[in-house]
XYZ file of C-alpha atoms in Angstrom:
557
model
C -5.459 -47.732 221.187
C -3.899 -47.541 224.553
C -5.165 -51.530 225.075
C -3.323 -52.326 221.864
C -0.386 -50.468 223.172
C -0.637 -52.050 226.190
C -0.835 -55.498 225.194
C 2.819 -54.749 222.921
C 4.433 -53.913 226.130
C 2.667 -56.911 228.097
C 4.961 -58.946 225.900
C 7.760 -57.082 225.691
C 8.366 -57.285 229.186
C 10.948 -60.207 230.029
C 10.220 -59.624 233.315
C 6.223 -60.090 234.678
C 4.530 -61.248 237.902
C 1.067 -62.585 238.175
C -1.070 -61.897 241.386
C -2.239 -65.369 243.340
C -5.543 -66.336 244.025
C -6.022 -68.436 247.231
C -9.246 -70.973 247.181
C -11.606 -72.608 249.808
C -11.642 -76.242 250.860
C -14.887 -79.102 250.848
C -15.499 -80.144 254.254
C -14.853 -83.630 255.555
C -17.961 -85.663 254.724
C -19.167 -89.452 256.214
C -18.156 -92.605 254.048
C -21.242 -93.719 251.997
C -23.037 -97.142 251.891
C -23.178 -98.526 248.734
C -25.537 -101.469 247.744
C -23.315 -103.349 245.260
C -19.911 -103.937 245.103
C -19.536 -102.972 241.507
C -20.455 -99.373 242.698
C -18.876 -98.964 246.004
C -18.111 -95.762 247.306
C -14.839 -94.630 247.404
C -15.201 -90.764 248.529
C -12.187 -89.387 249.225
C -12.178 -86.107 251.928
C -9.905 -83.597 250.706
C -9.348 -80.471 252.553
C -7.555 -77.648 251.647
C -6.356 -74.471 252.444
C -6.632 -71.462 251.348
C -3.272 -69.905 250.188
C -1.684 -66.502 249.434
C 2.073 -65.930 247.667
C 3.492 -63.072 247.076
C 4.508 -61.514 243.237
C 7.570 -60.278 244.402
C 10.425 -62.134 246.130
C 11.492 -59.136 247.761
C 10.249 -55.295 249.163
C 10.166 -52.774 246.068
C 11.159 -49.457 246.346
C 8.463 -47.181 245.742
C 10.801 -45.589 243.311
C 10.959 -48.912 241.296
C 9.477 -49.273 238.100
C 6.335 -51.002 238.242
C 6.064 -54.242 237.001
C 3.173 -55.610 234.335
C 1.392 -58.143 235.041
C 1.094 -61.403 232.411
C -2.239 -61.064 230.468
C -4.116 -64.314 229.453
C -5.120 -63.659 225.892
C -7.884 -66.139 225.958
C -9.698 -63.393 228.918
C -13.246 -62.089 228.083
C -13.678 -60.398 224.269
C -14.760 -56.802 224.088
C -17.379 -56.010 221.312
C -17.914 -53.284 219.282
C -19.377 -50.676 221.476
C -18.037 -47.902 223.034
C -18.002 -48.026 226.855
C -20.395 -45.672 228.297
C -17.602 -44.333 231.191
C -14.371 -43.973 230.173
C -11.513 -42.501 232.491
C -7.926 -41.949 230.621
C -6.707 -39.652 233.133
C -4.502 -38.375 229.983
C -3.816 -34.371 230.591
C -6.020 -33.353 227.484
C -9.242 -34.817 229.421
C -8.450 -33.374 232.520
C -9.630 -29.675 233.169
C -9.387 -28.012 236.552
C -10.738 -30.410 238.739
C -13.176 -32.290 236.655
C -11.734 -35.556 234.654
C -13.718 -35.937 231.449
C -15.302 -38.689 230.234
C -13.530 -39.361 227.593
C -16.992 -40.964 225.395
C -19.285 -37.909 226.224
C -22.169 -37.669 227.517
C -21.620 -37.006 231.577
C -20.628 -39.047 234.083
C -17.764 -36.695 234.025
C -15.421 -36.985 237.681
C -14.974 -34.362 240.339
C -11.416 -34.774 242.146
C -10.965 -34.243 245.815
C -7.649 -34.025 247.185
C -4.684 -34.242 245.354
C -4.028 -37.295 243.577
C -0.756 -37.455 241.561
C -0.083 -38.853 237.961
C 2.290 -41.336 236.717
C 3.053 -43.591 234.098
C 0.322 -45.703 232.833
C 1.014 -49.779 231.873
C -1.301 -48.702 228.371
C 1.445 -46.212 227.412
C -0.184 -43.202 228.536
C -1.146 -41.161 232.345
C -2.720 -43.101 235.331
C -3.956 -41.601 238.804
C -2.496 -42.421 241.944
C -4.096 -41.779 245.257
C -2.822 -41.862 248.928
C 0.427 -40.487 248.170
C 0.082 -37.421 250.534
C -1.754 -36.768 253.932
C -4.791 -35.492 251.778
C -7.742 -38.133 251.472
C -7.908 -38.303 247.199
C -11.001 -39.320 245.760
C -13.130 -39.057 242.707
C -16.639 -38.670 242.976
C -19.095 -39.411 239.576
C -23.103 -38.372 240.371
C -25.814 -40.704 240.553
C -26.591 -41.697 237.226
C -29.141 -44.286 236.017
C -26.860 -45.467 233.449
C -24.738 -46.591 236.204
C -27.381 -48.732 238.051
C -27.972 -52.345 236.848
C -30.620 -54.723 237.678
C -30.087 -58.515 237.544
C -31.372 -58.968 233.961
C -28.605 -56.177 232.821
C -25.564 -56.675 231.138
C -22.646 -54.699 232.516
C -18.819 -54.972 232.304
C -16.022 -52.834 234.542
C -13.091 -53.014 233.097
C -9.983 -51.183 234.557
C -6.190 -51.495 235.399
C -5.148 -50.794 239.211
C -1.901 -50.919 241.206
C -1.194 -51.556 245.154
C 1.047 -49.293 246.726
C 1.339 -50.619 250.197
C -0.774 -53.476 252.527
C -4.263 -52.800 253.146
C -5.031 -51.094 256.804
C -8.760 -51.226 256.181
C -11.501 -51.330 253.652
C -9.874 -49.614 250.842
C -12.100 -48.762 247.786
C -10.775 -49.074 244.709
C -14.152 -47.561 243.129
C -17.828 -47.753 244.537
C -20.980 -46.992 242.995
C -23.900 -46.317 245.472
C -24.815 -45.895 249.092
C -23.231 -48.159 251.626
C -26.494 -50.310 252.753
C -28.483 -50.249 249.636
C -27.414 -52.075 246.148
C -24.192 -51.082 245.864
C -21.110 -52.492 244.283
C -17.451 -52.222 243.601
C -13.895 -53.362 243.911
C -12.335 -53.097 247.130
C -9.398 -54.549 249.644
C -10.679 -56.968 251.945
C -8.775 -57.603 255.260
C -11.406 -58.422 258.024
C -11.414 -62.220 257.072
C -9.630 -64.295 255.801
C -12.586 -65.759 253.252
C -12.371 -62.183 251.683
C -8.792 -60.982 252.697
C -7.232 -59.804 249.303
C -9.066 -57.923 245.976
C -12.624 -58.101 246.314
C -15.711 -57.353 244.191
C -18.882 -57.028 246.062
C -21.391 -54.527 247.627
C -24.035 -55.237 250.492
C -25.081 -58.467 248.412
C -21.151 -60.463 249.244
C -17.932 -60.123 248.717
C -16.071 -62.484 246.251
C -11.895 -62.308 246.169
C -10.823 -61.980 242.478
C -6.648 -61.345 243.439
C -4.253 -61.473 246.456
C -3.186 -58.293 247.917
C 0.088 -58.878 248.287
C 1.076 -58.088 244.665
C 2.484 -54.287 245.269
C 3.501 -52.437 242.343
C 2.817 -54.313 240.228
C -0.430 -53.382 237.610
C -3.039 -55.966 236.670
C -5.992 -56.028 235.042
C -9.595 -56.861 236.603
C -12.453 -57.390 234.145
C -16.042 -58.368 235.787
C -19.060 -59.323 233.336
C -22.155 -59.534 234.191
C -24.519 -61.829 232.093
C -26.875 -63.882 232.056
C -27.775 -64.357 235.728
C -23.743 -64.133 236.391
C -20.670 -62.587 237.706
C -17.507 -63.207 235.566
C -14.681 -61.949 237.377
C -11.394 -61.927 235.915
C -7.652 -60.713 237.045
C -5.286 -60.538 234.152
C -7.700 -62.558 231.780
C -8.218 -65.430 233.715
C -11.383 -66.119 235.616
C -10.509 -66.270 239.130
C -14.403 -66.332 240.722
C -17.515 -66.301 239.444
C -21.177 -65.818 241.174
C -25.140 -65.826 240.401
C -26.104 -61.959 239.718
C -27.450 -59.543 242.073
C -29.392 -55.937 241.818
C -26.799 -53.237 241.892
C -28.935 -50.249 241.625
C -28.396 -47.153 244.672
C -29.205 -43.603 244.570
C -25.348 -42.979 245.615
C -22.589 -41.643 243.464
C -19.430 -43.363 242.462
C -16.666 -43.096 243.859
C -13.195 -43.848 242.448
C -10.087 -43.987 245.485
C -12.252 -44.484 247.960
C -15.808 -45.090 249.003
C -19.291 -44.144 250.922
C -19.611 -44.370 254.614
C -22.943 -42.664 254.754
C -25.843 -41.283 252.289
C -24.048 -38.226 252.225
C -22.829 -37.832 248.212
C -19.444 -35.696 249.778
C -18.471 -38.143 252.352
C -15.641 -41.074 251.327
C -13.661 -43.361 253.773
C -11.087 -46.039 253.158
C -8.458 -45.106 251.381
C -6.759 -46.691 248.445
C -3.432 -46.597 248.358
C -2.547 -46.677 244.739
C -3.096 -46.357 241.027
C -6.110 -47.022 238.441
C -5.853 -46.431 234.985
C -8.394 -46.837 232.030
C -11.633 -46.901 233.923
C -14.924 -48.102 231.646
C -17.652 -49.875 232.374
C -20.071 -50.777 229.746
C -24.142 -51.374 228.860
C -23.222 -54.721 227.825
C -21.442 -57.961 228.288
C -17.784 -58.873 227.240
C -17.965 -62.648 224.815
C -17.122 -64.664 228.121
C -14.903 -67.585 226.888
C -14.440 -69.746 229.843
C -15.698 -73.002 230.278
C -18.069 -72.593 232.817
C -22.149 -73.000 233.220
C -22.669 -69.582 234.521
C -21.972 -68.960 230.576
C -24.820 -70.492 229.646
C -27.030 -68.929 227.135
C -30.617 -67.687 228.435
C -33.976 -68.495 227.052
C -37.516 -69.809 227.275
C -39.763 -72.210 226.051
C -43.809 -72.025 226.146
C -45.694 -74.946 226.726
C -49.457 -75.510 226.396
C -51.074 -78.480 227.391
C -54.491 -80.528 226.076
C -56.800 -78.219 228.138
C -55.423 -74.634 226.588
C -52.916 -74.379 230.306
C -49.889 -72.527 229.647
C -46.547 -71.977 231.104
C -43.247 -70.591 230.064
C -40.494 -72.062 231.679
C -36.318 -69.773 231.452
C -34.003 -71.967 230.464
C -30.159 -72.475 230.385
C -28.082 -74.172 227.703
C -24.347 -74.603 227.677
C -22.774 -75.395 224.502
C -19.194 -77.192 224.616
C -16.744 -74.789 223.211
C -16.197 -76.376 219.749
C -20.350 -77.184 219.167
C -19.987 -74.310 216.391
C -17.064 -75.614 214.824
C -17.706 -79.560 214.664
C -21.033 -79.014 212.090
C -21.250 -82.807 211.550
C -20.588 -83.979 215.232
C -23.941 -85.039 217.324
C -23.452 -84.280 221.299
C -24.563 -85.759 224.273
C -27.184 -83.558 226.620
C -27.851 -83.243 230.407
C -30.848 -82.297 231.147
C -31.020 -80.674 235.074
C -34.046 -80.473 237.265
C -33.521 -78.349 240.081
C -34.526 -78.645 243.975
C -37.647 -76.143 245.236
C -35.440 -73.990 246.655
C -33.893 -72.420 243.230
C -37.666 -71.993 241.901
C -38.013 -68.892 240.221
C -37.974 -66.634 237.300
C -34.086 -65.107 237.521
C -32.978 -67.776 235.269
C -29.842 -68.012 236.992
C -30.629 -70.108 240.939
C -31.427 -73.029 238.807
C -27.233 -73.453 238.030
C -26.872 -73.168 241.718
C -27.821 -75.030 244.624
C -27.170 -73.363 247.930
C -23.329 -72.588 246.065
C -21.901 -74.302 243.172
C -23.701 -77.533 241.483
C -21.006 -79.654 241.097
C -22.480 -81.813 238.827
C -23.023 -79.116 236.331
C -19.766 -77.499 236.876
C -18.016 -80.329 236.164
C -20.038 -81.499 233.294
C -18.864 -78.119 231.887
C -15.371 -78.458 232.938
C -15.006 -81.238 230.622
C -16.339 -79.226 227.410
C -17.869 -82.099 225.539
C -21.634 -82.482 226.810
C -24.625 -80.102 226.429
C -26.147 -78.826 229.377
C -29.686 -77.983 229.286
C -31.375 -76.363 232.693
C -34.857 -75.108 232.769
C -36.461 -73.195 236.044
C -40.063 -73.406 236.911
C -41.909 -71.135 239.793
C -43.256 -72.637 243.068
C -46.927 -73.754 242.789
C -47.559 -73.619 246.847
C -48.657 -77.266 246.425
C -50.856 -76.675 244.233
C -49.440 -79.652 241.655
C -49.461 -77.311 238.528
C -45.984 -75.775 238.014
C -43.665 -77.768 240.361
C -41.943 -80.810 238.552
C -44.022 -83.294 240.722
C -47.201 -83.178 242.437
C -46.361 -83.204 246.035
C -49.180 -81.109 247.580
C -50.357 -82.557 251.410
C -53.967 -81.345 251.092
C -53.150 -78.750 253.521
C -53.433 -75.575 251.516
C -49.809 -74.355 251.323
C -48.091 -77.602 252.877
C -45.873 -79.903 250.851
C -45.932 -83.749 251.818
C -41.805 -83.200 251.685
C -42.365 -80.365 255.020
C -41.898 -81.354 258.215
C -45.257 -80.505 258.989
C -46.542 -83.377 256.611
C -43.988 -85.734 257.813
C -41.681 -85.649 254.725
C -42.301 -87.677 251.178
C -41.421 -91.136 250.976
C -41.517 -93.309 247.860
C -44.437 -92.533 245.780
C -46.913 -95.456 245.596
C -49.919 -95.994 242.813
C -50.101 -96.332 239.314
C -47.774 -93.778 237.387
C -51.138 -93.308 235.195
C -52.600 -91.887 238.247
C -50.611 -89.208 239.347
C -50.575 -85.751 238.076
C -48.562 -85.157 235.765
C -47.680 -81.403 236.413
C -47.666 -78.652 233.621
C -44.515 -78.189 234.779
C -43.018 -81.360 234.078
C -44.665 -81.820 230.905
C -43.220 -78.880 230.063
C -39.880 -79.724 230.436
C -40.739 -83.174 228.926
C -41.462 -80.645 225.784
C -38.927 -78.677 226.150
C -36.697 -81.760 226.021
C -37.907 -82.955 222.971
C -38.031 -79.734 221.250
C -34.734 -79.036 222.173
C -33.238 -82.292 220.905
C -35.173 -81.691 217.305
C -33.445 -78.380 216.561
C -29.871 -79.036 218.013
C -27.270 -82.120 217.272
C -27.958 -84.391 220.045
C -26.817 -87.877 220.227
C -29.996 -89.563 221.042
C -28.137 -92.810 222.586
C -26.889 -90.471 224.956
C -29.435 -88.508 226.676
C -29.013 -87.878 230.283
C -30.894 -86.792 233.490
C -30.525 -85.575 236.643
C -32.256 -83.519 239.347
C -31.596 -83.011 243.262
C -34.877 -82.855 245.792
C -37.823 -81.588 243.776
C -35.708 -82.110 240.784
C -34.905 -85.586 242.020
C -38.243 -86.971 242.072
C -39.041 -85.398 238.878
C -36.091 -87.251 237.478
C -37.411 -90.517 238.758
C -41.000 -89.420 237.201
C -39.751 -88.405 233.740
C -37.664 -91.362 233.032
C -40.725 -93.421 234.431
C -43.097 -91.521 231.661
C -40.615 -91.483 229.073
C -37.986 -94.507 229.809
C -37.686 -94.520 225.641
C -35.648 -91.152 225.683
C -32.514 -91.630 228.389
C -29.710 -93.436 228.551
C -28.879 -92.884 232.065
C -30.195 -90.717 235.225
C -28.430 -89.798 238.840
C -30.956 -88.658 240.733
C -30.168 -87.118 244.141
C -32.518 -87.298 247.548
C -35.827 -88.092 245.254
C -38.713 -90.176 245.683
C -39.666 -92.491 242.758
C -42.566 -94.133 241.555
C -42.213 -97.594 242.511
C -44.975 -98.930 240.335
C -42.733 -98.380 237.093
C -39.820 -100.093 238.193
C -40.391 -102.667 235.426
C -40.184 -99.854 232.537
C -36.485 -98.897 233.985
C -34.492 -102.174 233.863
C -32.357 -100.690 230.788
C -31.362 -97.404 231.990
C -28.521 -96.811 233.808
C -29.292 -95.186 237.414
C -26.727 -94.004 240.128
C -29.180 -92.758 242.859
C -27.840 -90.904 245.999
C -29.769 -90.295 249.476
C -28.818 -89.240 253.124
C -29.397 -91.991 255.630
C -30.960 -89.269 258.250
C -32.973 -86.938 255.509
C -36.271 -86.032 256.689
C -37.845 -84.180 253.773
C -37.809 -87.218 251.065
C -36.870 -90.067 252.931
C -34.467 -92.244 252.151
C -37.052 -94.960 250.729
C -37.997 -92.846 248.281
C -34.350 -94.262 246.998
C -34.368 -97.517 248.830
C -37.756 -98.617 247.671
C -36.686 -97.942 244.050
C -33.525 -100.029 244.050
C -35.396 -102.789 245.248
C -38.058 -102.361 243.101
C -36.135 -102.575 239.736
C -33.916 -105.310 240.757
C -36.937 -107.266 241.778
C -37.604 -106.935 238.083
C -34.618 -107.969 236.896
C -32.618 -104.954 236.686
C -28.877 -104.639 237.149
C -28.193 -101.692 235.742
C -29.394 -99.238 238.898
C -26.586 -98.197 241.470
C -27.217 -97.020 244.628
C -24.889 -94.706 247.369
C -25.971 -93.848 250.802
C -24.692 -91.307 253.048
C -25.100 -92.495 257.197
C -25.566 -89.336 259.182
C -26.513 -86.901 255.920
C -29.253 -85.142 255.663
C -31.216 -83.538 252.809
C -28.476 -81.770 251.954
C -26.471 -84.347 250.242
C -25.804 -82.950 246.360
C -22.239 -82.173 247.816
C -21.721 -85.513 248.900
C -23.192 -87.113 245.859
C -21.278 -85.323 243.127
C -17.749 -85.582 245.119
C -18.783 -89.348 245.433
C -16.674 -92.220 243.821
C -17.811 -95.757 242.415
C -15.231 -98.622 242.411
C -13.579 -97.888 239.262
C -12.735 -93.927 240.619
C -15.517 -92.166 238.733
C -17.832 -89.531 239.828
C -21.200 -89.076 238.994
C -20.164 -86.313 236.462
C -17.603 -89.101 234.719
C -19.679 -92.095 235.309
C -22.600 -90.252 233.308
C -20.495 -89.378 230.212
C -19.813 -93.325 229.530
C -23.388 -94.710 229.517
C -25.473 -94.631 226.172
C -28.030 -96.729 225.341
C -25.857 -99.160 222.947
C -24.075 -100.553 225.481
């Protein structure tokens, strides 16, 4: 009720201010090489800078009004269950020094100090600390209902209100002890990466608002799902981040938080208001266009010989896949590098930070995404997507040790064809059987480990894709002749040592010695192995990126 109430005088008011969020910049990166002038490389270095603006063109009076913040009604959709922590701070809940809960059940709070109460923005009573020389806090005990691993849905949901500039770490609310899995909402000033709202713990700290917005009340919603932070200020989602283990023995603590493993010691004061604290066992509908929304699940493979393997997988739908019945969609499916193996389901969206390529792909709303993770093998050639054990027990042929991989030489028929990769082959297929796929589109693509098994799988299956952008991988040069008629942007560093840049190189040559002009190459002088960033802020000649430049190919063409 007080949401609904709060929401009628969200639009009532004629006069609202939204908090700012300030953003990072891309770092200046080398001009590429490309091989023909159709594709040339036109990457364009942008920097920018992060930015804060104030709500408020000039100093309130404490005695103001508060203002209320704009809400985005497209923000993250509570279901039907009640939240298992509920804080009205409404007079009938409160009794002596204990707040109730207002669901039941515990996780009743203990006050310290002597907060006051004031107007809430949902109609009713908030609390306000830091308004006196007394250090206000609440404290909640440990609770295991309040710990969450990474495969847990969660969502804290809450309105707050600044009162004055940060001085410090100021806790908004804080569940656990200080150096071990904790998280929660504070005011970040040592940096200025972090300086404003911040949710995080001893795992990171990631800005959701600016904290220059004084008194003025917004709304911070954080869902955790699927592998993923959602964070959100006023509806809108303002960060987001792969998930981590919040689990502590500590308390919670609301106005302040833990300096020490001691449950009755707090530090940092905030210096404001919070009103309608939940958090929930499970995860707001997040609506944004963005691949950390991907749905979760697995697929089981078993090969010829009775192997198995069961491979987590991520698929993002475009928005209106649900709606659009008759309409068939085009699919990218992502191999990722060795360094996101796994089982979290989640590292395989990432690499080292955001994938570019998948985040715009999901930006644009009108292309499946389809991401599966597979474990590390220790060069074994059984899970990995390519066979790239050194015969060294434990050594890859792409460590440094083993000199790095170059292009892969032999007949495709003889080399091991991982139970990894043919599980994903599977998976493919299966996929595209029981979902509305436009089979003249199918793409691929696949950075490091995930690049070479790009350049395998469209060499074992060159029937099924339209078009592949594979990203510092070694192909098999032997099938260039079964690629001529799929469309290829390949990207390598000049300098990388772990797949050398012939395992691109050789390629190009390869297929154009067959008679292939459909295979584009970029290189990078001075890069590295670490070129995804590079590659997916990369432009051909006619201003595309890879992201853009996939979406146009299909087989018909």
């Amino acid at each position: 009720m007080k949401r609904v109430i709060s929401l009628l005088i969200v639009l009532a008011m004629t006069i609202l201010a939204v908090a700012a969020c300030g953003g990072g910049g891309d770092a200046t990166t080398t001009a590429p090489i490309t091989t023909d002038t159709t594709t040339a490389a036109a990457t364009t270095a942008v920097t920018t800078k992060a930015t804060e603006a104030t709500t408020l063109a000039t100093t309130v009076k404490t005695t103001a009004a508060p203002k209320v913040a704009d809400i985005d009604p497209t923000g993250p959709v509570q279901g039907d269950k009640d939240p298992i922590l509920h804080l009205d701070f409404e007079p009938e809940n409160i009794e002596g020094n204990v707040i109730k809960n207002v669901v039941g059940g515990g996780l009743d709070a203990t006050v310290t100090g002597n907060p006051e109460y004031m107007t809430s923005p949902t109609g009713g009573s908030a609390i306000r600390f830091g308004t006196t020389n007394v250090f206000d806090f609440l404290t909640i005990a440990n609770d295991e209902r309040l710990n969450f691993t990474t495969s847990d849905e969660f969502t804290v949901d809450f309105w707050y209100m600044l009162d004055k500039d940060a001085s410090g770490w100021e806790n908004l609310f804080s569940k656990g002890s200080q150096n071990n899995g904790w998280y929660g909402v504070w005011l970040g000033t040592n940096d200025s990466a972090n300086q404003g709202v911040c949710w995080g713990g001893d795992t990171g700290n990631y800005k959701i608002g600016s904290i220059y917005s004084k008194y003025v009340w917004h709304h911070i919603t954080v869902v955790h799902k699927n592998g993923a932070l959602f964070m959100y200020l006023d509806g809108k989602l303002v960060n987001e981040t792969s998930s981590k283990n919040y689990t502590s023995a500590g308390p919670m603590y609301i106005g302040g938080r833990n300096s020490s493993d001691a449950a009755d010691i707090a530090t940092a004061q905030f210096n404001g208001a919070i009103d309608d604290f939940k958090i929930y066992d499970y995860a707001f509908e997040v609506t944004a266009k963005s691949i950390h929304a991907a749905d979760a699940g697995s697929f089981t493979y078993t090969d010829k010989d009775g192997k198995s393997i069961t491979l987590p997988y991520r698929v993002y739908f475009p928005t209106d896949y649900k709606e659009n019945t008759d309409k068939e969609y085009p699919v990218l499916f992502f191999l990722h590098g060795h360094g996101e193996c796994g089982t979290d389901n989640a590292k395989q969206l990432q690499v080292f930070g955001a994938n570019k390529l998948l985040d715009d792909i999901a930006e644009m709303d009108n292309c499946i995404i389809l991401a599966p993770q597979t474990t590390c093998d220790g060069a074994t050639n059984v899970t990995e997507w390519v066979a790239s054990g050194s015969g060294t027990p434990g050594v890859h042929q792409w460590d440094s040790s083993a000199g790095g991989l170059h292009s892969r030489k032999g007949a495709l028929e003889e080399i091991t064809y991982t139970l990894g990769l043919q599980a994903a082959e599977a998976l493919l297929v299966d996929f595209i059987e029981k979902n509305r796929v436009d089979e003249n589109r199918i793409y691929i693509g696949g950075i490091s480990m995930g690049g070479c098994g790009t350049w395998e799988l469209i060499a074992r299956r060159p029937d099924l894709f339209a078009a592949a952008v594979p990203v510092c991988g070694a192909g098999i040069v032997s099938s260039a002749k079964d690629l001529v008629n799929i469309d290829i942007w390949t990207f390598h560093g000049l300098t990388d040592p772990t797949v050398w840049p012939d395992g691109s190189k050789d390629m190009e040559a390869a297929i154009k010695a067959e008679g292939g002009t459909k295979i584009h190459a970029t290189y990078f002088p001075g890069v590295g192995h670490s070129v995804w960033n590079n590659a997916y802020n990369a432009k051909n000649a006619d201003g595309l990126t890879a992201a853009q430049w996939l979406l146009q190919q299909t087989k018909a063409d």
